[in-house]
Amino acid sequence: MSIPSRLNSLRKQIPAHVTLIAVSKFHARNEMLEAYDAGQRVFGESRVQELVEKQSALPPDIDWHFIGTLQRNKVKYIAPFVQLIHSLDSERLMREIDKQAANNNRIISCLLQLHIAEEETKSGFSYDECHALLESQVWKRYPHVQLCGVMGMATFTDDARQVCKEFRALRAFFDDVKKKYFAEKPEFKEISMGMSGDFGIAIKEGSTMVRIGTSIFGER
Ligand SMILES: *Cc1c(COP(=O)(O)O)cnc(C)c1O
């Protein structure tokens, strides 16, 4: 199947209130342009250098999301243009994003990444760490960072019950912190969860953003 027809069939499965992020990491610009020409405007990348190169070569009306592990010393390269960082996972990173956003006269939207999977390897705050950060109010010292919600990656497994349980917990965490800390902040509204293998479950559990690569562009 072609990229446009894969995109169209995905769009039929994704309700209008859920943002489809086309995860284009490791895929060539011409493949991305096929998606662009089929109307896709939101793309996600997980490596800084690749994101910067693609951003300078592709049309200016693309919204670029950063979804991978972000090293502090590389924030400066994406700060001029990145639309949403999904992978905020420490206060030190928040401080650096704030600094680089200020240098660019911007406010950068970010999601708190939570470690929701069983695997040890996936990054993100634990629920306790994230609660502690929010409770401490230190994030209010970083006015160039706008917290817009949460992100999580479920365990890579065929066990739908496990995945469902993890997404449900993330949703419950979102609801809890929304009420406690962001009740007056309409922009705190995003739950980024769901990839090619599990976006159906994620949407049922309340996802507002799905990050999909393989089902659009094929295997990497
Ligand atoms: C690669 C990646 C995706 C997309 O995964 P697919 O299984 O190809 O849809 C989503 N989120 C993150 C954080 C990724 O690194």
PDB file of C-alpha atoms and ligand atoms in Angstrom:
ATOM      1  CA  MET A   1       0.000   0.000   0.000  1.00  0.00           C
ATOM      2  CA  SER A   2       1.145   3.562  -0.680  1.00  0.00           C
ATOM      3  CA  ILE A   3       1.803   6.138   2.010  1.00  0.00           C
ATOM      4  CA  PRO A   4      -1.299   8.221   1.118  1.00  0.00           C
ATOM      5  CA  SER A   5      -3.582   5.190   1.236  1.00  0.00           C
ATOM      6  CA  ARG A   6      -2.100   4.033   4.548  1.00  0.00           C
ATOM      7  CA  LEU A   7      -2.678   7.541   5.901  1.00  0.00           C
ATOM      8  CA  ASN A   8      -6.251   7.589   4.684  1.00  0.00           C
ATOM      9  CA  SER A   9      -7.082   4.271   6.230  1.00  0.00           C
ATOM     10  CA  LEU A  10      -5.526   5.414   9.525  1.00  0.00           C
ATOM     11  CA  ARG A  11      -7.535   8.620   9.497  1.00  0.00           C
ATOM     12  CA  LYS A  12     -10.700   6.546   9.342  1.00  0.00           C
ATOM     13  CA  GLN A  13      -9.642   4.811  12.553  1.00  0.00           C
ATOM     14  CA  ILE A  14      -8.702   7.951  14.444  1.00  0.00           C
ATOM     15  CA  PRO A  15     -11.418  10.287  15.756  1.00  0.00           C
ATOM     16  CA  ALA A  16     -11.179  13.973  14.843  1.00  0.00           C
ATOM     17  CA  HIS A  17     -10.261  15.104  18.371  1.00  0.00           C
ATOM     18  CA  VAL A  18      -7.118  12.944  18.317  1.00  0.00           C
ATOM     19  CA  THR A  19      -4.000  14.411  16.670  1.00  0.00           C
ATOM     20  CA  LEU A  20      -2.150  12.053  14.357  1.00  0.00           C
ATOM     21  CA  ILE A  21       1.598  12.551  14.561  1.00  0.00           C
ATOM     22  CA  ALA A  22       3.422  10.960  11.634  1.00  0.00           C
ATOM     23  CA  VAL A  23       6.620   9.539  13.098  1.00  0.00           C
ATOM     24  CA  SER A  24       9.117   9.858  10.270  1.00  0.00           C
ATOM     25  CA  LYS A  25      12.389   8.914  11.983  1.00  0.00           C
ATOM     26  CA  PHE A  26      14.776   7.047   9.657  1.00  0.00           C
ATOM     27  CA  HIS A  27      12.488   7.721   6.710  1.00  0.00           C
ATOM     28  CA  ALA A  28      13.554   9.833   3.769  1.00  0.00           C
ATOM     29  CA  ARG A  29      12.274  13.288   2.937  1.00  0.00           C
ATOM     30  CA  ASN A  30      10.588  12.127  -0.258  1.00  0.00           C
ATOM     31  CA  GLU A  31       8.488   9.685   1.769  1.00  0.00           C
ATOM     32  CA  MET A  32       7.595  12.494   4.132  1.00  0.00           C
ATOM     33  CA  LEU A  33       6.589  14.664   1.187  1.00  0.00           C
ATOM     34  CA  GLU A  34       4.209  11.951   0.070  1.00  0.00           C
ATOM     35  CA  ALA A  35       2.519  12.213   3.447  1.00  0.00           C
ATOM     36  CA  TYR A  36       2.678  16.011   3.292  1.00  0.00           C
ATOM     37  CA  ASP A  37       1.016  16.037  -0.128  1.00  0.00           C
ATOM     38  CA  ALA A  38      -1.704  13.812   1.334  1.00  0.00           C
ATOM     39  CA  GLY A  39      -2.384  16.582   3.884  1.00  0.00           C
ATOM     40  CA  GLN A  40      -0.241  15.508   6.831  1.00  0.00           C
ATOM     41  CA  ARG A  41       1.249  18.503   8.668  1.00  0.00           C
ATOM     42  CA  VAL A  42       2.388  17.109  12.029  1.00  0.00           C
ATOM     43  CA  PHE A  43       5.577  15.053  12.067  1.00  0.00           C
ATOM     44  CA  GLY A  44       7.497  13.490  14.933  1.00  0.00           C
ATOM     45  CA  GLU A  45      11.224  12.812  15.093  1.00  0.00           C
ATOM     46  CA  SER A  46      13.326  11.243  17.802  1.00  0.00           C
ATOM     47  CA  ARG A  47      16.839  12.427  16.972  1.00  0.00           C
ATOM     48  CA  VAL A  48      17.938  16.058  17.069  1.00  0.00           C
ATOM     49  CA  GLN A  49      20.248  16.073  14.074  1.00  0.00           C
ATOM     50  CA  GLU A  50      17.750  14.320  11.843  1.00  0.00           C
ATOM     51  CA  LEU A  51      15.004  16.700  12.941  1.00  0.00           C
ATOM     52  CA  VAL A  52      17.106  19.788  12.252  1.00  0.00           C
ATOM     53  CA  GLU A  53      18.140  18.575   8.800  1.00  0.00           C
ATOM     54  CA  LYS A  54      14.603  17.691   7.792  1.00  0.00           C
ATOM     55  CA  GLN A  55      13.148  20.898   9.173  1.00  0.00           C
ATOM     56  CA  SER A  56      15.443  23.028   7.035  1.00  0.00           C
ATOM     57  CA  ALA A  57      14.677  21.041   3.877  1.00  0.00           C
ATOM     58  CA  LEU A  58      10.916  20.521   4.117  1.00  0.00           C
ATOM     59  CA  PRO A  59       7.991  22.975   3.820  1.00  0.00           C
ATOM     60  CA  PRO A  60       7.739  25.676   6.500  1.00  0.00           C
ATOM     61  CA  ASP A  61       4.172  24.925   7.558  1.00  0.00           C
ATOM     62  CA  ILE A  62       5.023  21.583   9.170  1.00  0.00           C
ATOM     63  CA  ASP A  63       4.562  21.233  12.942  1.00  0.00           C
ATOM     64  CA  TRP A  64       7.605  19.419  14.295  1.00  0.00           C
ATOM     65  CA  HIS A  65       7.271  17.330  17.443  1.00  0.00           C
ATOM     66  CA  PHE A  66      10.246  15.913  19.271  1.00  0.00           C
ATOM     67  CA  ILE A  67       9.473  12.503  20.744  1.00  0.00           C
ATOM     68  CA  GLY A  68      12.826  10.902  21.614  1.00  0.00           C
ATOM     69  CA  THR A  69      15.253  11.133  24.490  1.00  0.00           C
ATOM     70  CA  LEU A  70      16.510  14.713  24.552  1.00  0.00           C
ATOM     71  CA  GLN A  71      20.014  15.562  25.715  1.00  0.00           C
ATOM     72  CA  ARG A  72      20.331  18.920  27.358  1.00  0.00           C
ATOM     73  CA  ASN A  73      23.227  20.057  25.192  1.00  0.00           C
ATOM     74  CA  LYS A  74      21.097  19.598  22.065  1.00  0.00           C
ATOM     75  CA  VAL A  75      18.026  21.563  23.105  1.00  0.00           C
ATOM     76  CA  LYS A  76      19.454  24.703  21.519  1.00  0.00           C
ATOM     77  CA  TYR A  77      19.259  23.212  18.028  1.00  0.00           C
ATOM     78  CA  ILE A  78      15.535  22.575  18.112  1.00  0.00           C
ATOM     79  CA  ALA A  79      14.470  25.478  20.338  1.00  0.00           C
ATOM     80  CA  PRO A  80      13.978  27.922  17.437  1.00  0.00           C
ATOM     81  CA  PHE A  81      11.183  25.926  15.840  1.00  0.00           C
ATOM     82  CA  VAL A  82      10.019  22.843  17.759  1.00  0.00           C
ATOM     83  CA  GLN A  83       6.259  22.838  18.313  1.00  0.00           C
ATOM     84  CA  LEU A  84       5.978  20.266  21.093  1.00  0.00           C
ATOM     85  CA  ILE A  85       8.522  18.248  23.072  1.00  0.00           C
ATOM     86  CA  HIS A  86       6.938  14.991  24.260  1.00  0.00           C
ATOM     87  CA  SER A  87       9.902  13.796  26.280  1.00  0.00           C
ATOM     88  CA  LEU A  88      10.407  16.184  29.182  1.00  0.00           C
ATOM     89  CA  ASP A  89      11.643  13.883  31.928  1.00  0.00           C
ATOM     90  CA  SER A  90      13.703  15.885  34.418  1.00  0.00           C
ATOM     91  CA  GLU A  91      13.870  19.267  36.065  1.00  0.00           C
ATOM     92  CA  ARG A  92      17.337  19.850  34.606  1.00  0.00           C
ATOM     93  CA  LEU A  93      15.975  19.357  31.118  1.00  0.00           C
ATOM     94  CA  MET A  94      13.118  21.727  31.902  1.00  0.00           C
ATOM     95  CA  ARG A  95      15.587  24.370  33.018  1.00  0.00           C
ATOM     96  CA  GLU A  96      17.536  24.041  29.768  1.00  0.00           C
ATOM     97  CA  ILE A  97      14.421  24.169  27.593  1.00  0.00           C
ATOM     98  CA  ASP A  98      13.338  27.281  29.476  1.00  0.00           C
ATOM     99  CA  LYS A  99      16.704  28.905  28.872  1.00  0.00           C
ATOM    100  CA  GLN A 100      16.830  28.110  25.164  1.00  0.00           C
ATOM    101  CA  ALA A 101      13.191  29.091  24.669  1.00  0.00           C
ATOM    102  CA  ALA A 102      13.928  32.456  26.295  1.00  0.00           C
ATOM    103  CA  ASN A 103      16.948  32.927  23.993  1.00  0.00           C
ATOM    104  CA  ASN A 104      14.591  32.495  21.073  1.00  0.00           C
ATOM    105  CA  ASN A 105      11.814  34.637  22.535  1.00  0.00           C
ATOM    106  CA  ARG A 106       9.573  31.624  22.596  1.00  0.00           C
ATOM    107  CA  ILE A 107       7.462  29.612  24.966  1.00  0.00           C
ATOM    108  CA  ILE A 108       7.950  25.930  24.212  1.00  0.00           C
ATOM    109  CA  SER A 109       5.137  23.470  24.818  1.00  0.00           C
ATOM    110  CA  CYS A 110       6.170  20.254  26.534  1.00  0.00           C
ATOM    111  CA  LEU A 111       4.644  17.030  27.784  1.00  0.00           C
ATOM    112  CA  LEU A 112       5.757  15.276  30.950  1.00  0.00           C
ATOM    113  CA  GLN A 113       6.975  11.844  29.914  1.00  0.00           C
ATOM    114  CA  LEU A 114       6.033   9.120  32.363  1.00  0.00           C
ATOM    115  CA  HIS A 115       7.623   5.726  32.605  1.00  0.00           C
ATOM    116  CA  ILE A 116       4.547   3.529  32.367  1.00  0.00           C
ATOM    117  CA  ALA A 117       5.991   0.299  30.913  1.00  0.00           C
ATOM    118  CA  GLU A 118       7.416  -2.741  32.625  1.00  0.00           C
ATOM    119  CA  GLU A 119      10.657  -2.577  30.644  1.00  0.00           C
ATOM    120  CA  GLU A 120      13.489  -0.878  32.480  1.00  0.00           C
ATOM    121  CA  THR A 121      14.837   0.754  29.335  1.00  0.00           C
ATOM    122  CA  LYS A 122      12.114   3.253  28.602  1.00  0.00           C
ATOM    123  CA  SER A 123      12.768   6.738  29.899  1.00  0.00           C
ATOM    124  CA  GLY A 124      10.448   9.043  31.745  1.00  0.00           C
ATOM    125  CA  PHE A 125       9.515  10.122  35.247  1.00  0.00           C
ATOM    126  CA  SER A 126       8.100   7.598  37.647  1.00  0.00           C
ATOM    127  CA  TYR A 127       4.649   8.628  38.846  1.00  0.00           C
ATOM    128  CA  ASP A 128       6.135   9.474  42.244  1.00  0.00           C
ATOM    129  CA  GLU A 129       8.921  11.629  40.816  1.00  0.00           C
ATOM    130  CA  CYS A 130       6.506  13.515  38.638  1.00  0.00           C
ATOM    131  CA  HIS A 131       4.105  14.104  41.508  1.00  0.00           C
ATOM    132  CA  ALA A 132       7.001  15.385  43.601  1.00  0.00           C
ATOM    133  CA  LEU A 133       8.123  17.783  40.881  1.00  0.00           C
ATOM    134  CA  LEU A 134       4.647  19.185  40.432  1.00  0.00           C
ATOM    135  CA  GLU A 135       4.057  19.409  44.168  1.00  0.00           C
ATOM    136  CA  SER A 136       7.332  21.323  44.640  1.00  0.00           C
ATOM    137  CA  GLN A 137       6.076  24.049  42.296  1.00  0.00           C
ATOM    138  CA  VAL A 138       9.622  24.491  40.909  1.00  0.00           C
ATOM    139  CA  TRP A 139       8.239  24.257  37.395  1.00  0.00           C
ATOM    140  CA  LYS A 140       6.674  27.661  37.943  1.00  0.00           C
ATOM    141  CA  ARG A 141      10.197  29.082  37.778  1.00  0.00           C
ATOM    142  CA  TYR A 142      10.374  28.202  34.110  1.00  0.00           C
ATOM    143  CA  PRO A 143       7.905  30.499  32.375  1.00  0.00           C
ATOM    144  CA  HIS A 144       9.218  29.701  28.892  1.00  0.00           C
ATOM    145  CA  VAL A 145       8.129  26.091  29.303  1.00  0.00           C
ATOM    146  CA  GLN A 146       4.421  25.496  28.899  1.00  0.00           C
ATOM    147  CA  LEU A 147       3.313  22.149  30.284  1.00  0.00           C
ATOM    148  CA  CYS A 148       0.565  20.779  28.042  1.00  0.00           C
ATOM    149  CA  GLY A 149       0.019  17.262  29.331  1.00  0.00           C
ATOM    150  CA  VAL A 150       1.607  13.837  29.587  1.00  0.00           C
ATOM    151  CA  MET A 151       3.195  11.204  27.362  1.00  0.00           C
ATOM    152  CA  GLY A 152       3.855   7.511  27.845  1.00  0.00           C
ATOM    153  CA  MET A 153       4.926   4.383  25.993  1.00  0.00           C
ATOM    154  CA  ALA A 154       3.338   1.090  26.958  1.00  0.00           C
ATOM    155  CA  THR A 155       5.193  -2.184  27.332  1.00  0.00           C
ATOM    156  CA  PHE A 156       5.972  -3.788  23.969  1.00  0.00           C
ATOM    157  CA  THR A 157       3.755  -6.852  24.270  1.00  0.00           C
ATOM    158  CA  ASP A 158       0.848  -8.649  22.624  1.00  0.00           C
ATOM    159  CA  ASP A 159      -0.942  -8.677  25.955  1.00  0.00           C
ATOM    160  CA  ALA A 160      -3.688  -6.141  25.345  1.00  0.00           C
ATOM    161  CA  ARG A 161      -4.747  -6.230  28.996  1.00  0.00           C
ATOM    162  CA  GLN A 162      -1.301  -5.157  30.103  1.00  0.00           C
ATOM    163  CA  VAL A 163      -1.206  -2.281  27.592  1.00  0.00           C
ATOM    164  CA  CYS A 164      -4.712  -1.236  28.547  1.00  0.00           C
ATOM    165  CA  LYS A 165      -3.786  -1.203  32.228  1.00  0.00           C
ATOM    166  CA  GLU A 166      -0.764   1.015  31.584  1.00  0.00           C
ATOM    167  CA  PHE A 167      -2.659   3.517  29.444  1.00  0.00           C
ATOM    168  CA  ARG A 168      -5.487   3.621  31.968  1.00  0.00           C
ATOM    169  CA  ALA A 169      -3.013   4.420  34.736  1.00  0.00           C
ATOM    170  CA  LEU A 170      -1.507   7.249  32.685  1.00  0.00           C
ATOM    171  CA  ARG A 171      -4.954   8.654  32.027  1.00  0.00           C
ATOM    172  CA  ALA A 172      -5.763   8.501  35.750  1.00  0.00           C
ATOM    173  CA  PHE A 173      -2.491  10.289  36.523  1.00  0.00           C
ATOM    174  CA  PHE A 174      -3.359  12.979  33.983  1.00  0.00           C
ATOM    175  CA  ASP A 175      -6.811  13.490  35.505  1.00  0.00           C
ATOM    176  CA  ASP A 176      -5.323  13.710  38.976  1.00  0.00           C
ATOM    177  CA  VAL A 177      -2.617  16.287  38.209  1.00  0.00           C
ATOM    178  CA  LYS A 178      -4.939  18.246  35.959  1.00  0.00           C
ATOM    179  CA  LYS A 179      -7.285  18.703  38.890  1.00  0.00           C
ATOM    180  CA  LYS A 180      -4.529  19.450  41.409  1.00  0.00           C
ATOM    181  CA  TYR A 181      -2.208  21.725  39.449  1.00  0.00           C
ATOM    182  CA  PHE A 182      -3.651  22.697  36.092  1.00  0.00           C
ATOM    183  CA  ALA A 183      -7.342  23.240  36.675  1.00  0.00           C
ATOM    184  CA  GLU A 184      -6.980  26.839  35.477  1.00  0.00           C
ATOM    185  CA  LYS A 185      -4.718  25.941  32.559  1.00  0.00           C
ATOM    186  CA  PRO A 186      -6.734  25.046  29.462  1.00  0.00           C
ATOM    187  CA  GLU A 187      -3.552  24.207  27.553  1.00  0.00           C
ATOM    188  CA  PHE A 188      -2.858  21.275  29.889  1.00  0.00           C
ATOM    189  CA  LYS A 189      -5.014  18.879  27.905  1.00  0.00           C
ATOM    190  CA  GLU A 190      -2.881  16.395  25.991  1.00  0.00           C
ATOM    191  CA  ILE A 191      -2.379  12.688  26.616  1.00  0.00           C
ATOM    192  CA  SER A 192       0.165  11.440  24.089  1.00  0.00           C
ATOM    193  CA  MET A 193      -0.160   7.673  23.993  1.00  0.00           C
ATOM    194  CA  GLY A 194      -0.483   5.061  21.287  1.00  0.00           C
ATOM    195  CA  MET A 195       1.814   3.870  18.486  1.00  0.00           C
ATOM    196  CA  SER A 196       1.275   1.623  15.445  1.00  0.00           C
ATOM    197  CA  GLY A 197       0.722  -1.484  17.556  1.00  0.00           C
ATOM    198  CA  ASP A 198      -1.498  -0.077  20.276  1.00  0.00           C
ATOM    199  CA  PHE A 199      -3.178   3.161  19.202  1.00  0.00           C
ATOM    200  CA  GLY A 200      -6.639   1.561  19.178  1.00  0.00           C
ATOM    201  CA  ILE A 201      -6.366   0.741  22.870  1.00  0.00           C
ATOM    202  CA  ALA A 202      -4.823   4.154  23.579  1.00  0.00           C
ATOM    203  CA  ILE A 203      -7.724   5.999  21.954  1.00  0.00           C
ATOM    204  CA  LYS A 204     -10.253   3.965  23.949  1.00  0.00           C
ATOM    205  CA  GLU A 205      -8.350   4.927  27.092  1.00  0.00           C
ATOM    206  CA  GLY A 206      -8.446   8.643  26.327  1.00  0.00           C
ATOM    207  CA  SER A 207      -5.438   9.449  24.147  1.00  0.00           C
ATOM    208  CA  THR A 208      -5.473  12.866  22.462  1.00  0.00           C
ATOM    209  CA  MET A 209      -2.309  12.341  20.390  1.00  0.00           C
ATOM    210  CA  VAL A 210      -1.114   9.170  18.694  1.00  0.00           C
ATOM    211  CA  ARG A 211       2.475   8.823  17.435  1.00  0.00           C
ATOM    212  CA  ILE A 212       2.459   6.517  14.436  1.00  0.00           C
ATOM    213  CA  GLY A 213       5.409   5.541  12.259  1.00  0.00           C
ATOM    214  CA  THR A 214       5.361   2.003  10.923  1.00  0.00           C
ATOM    215  CA  SER A 215       1.688   1.996   9.910  1.00  0.00           C
ATOM    216  CA  ILE A 216       2.299   5.030   7.700  1.00  0.00           C
ATOM    217  CA  PHE A 217       5.821   4.628   6.362  1.00  0.00           C
ATOM    218  CA  GLY A 218       6.410   0.884   6.741  1.00  0.00           C
ATOM    219  CA  GLU A 219       9.209  -0.824   8.632  1.00  0.00           C
ATOM    220  CA  ARG A 220      12.293   1.193   9.524  1.00  0.00           C
TER     221      ARG A 220
HETATM  222  C1  LIG B   1       9.354   5.351  16.967  1.00  0.00           C
HETATM  223  C2  LIG B   1       8.394   5.904  17.969  1.00  0.00           C
HETATM  224  C3  LIG B   1       7.009   5.875  17.734  1.00  0.00           C
HETATM  225  C4  LIG B   1       6.371   5.226  16.504  1.00  0.00           C
HETATM  226  O1  LIG B   1       6.422   3.853  16.590  1.00  0.00           O
HETATM  227  P1  LIG B   1       5.693   2.900  15.500  1.00  0.00           P
HETATM  228  O2  LIG B   1       5.576   1.603  16.203  1.00  0.00           O
HETATM  229  O3  LIG B   1       6.598   2.861  14.317  1.00  0.00           O
HETATM  230  O4  LIG B   1       4.384   3.497  15.180  1.00  0.00           O
HETATM  231  C5  LIG B   1       6.184   6.467  18.679  1.00  0.00           C
HETATM  232  N1  LIG B   1       6.675   7.044  19.790  1.00  0.00           N
HETATM  233  C6  LIG B   1       7.990   7.092  20.040  1.00  0.00           C
HETATM  234  C7  LIG B   1       8.467   7.762  21.292  1.00  0.00           C
HETATM  235  C8  LIG B   1       8.897   6.527  19.149  1.00  0.00           C
HETATM  236  O5  LIG B   1      10.207   6.563  19.429  1.00  0.00           O
END
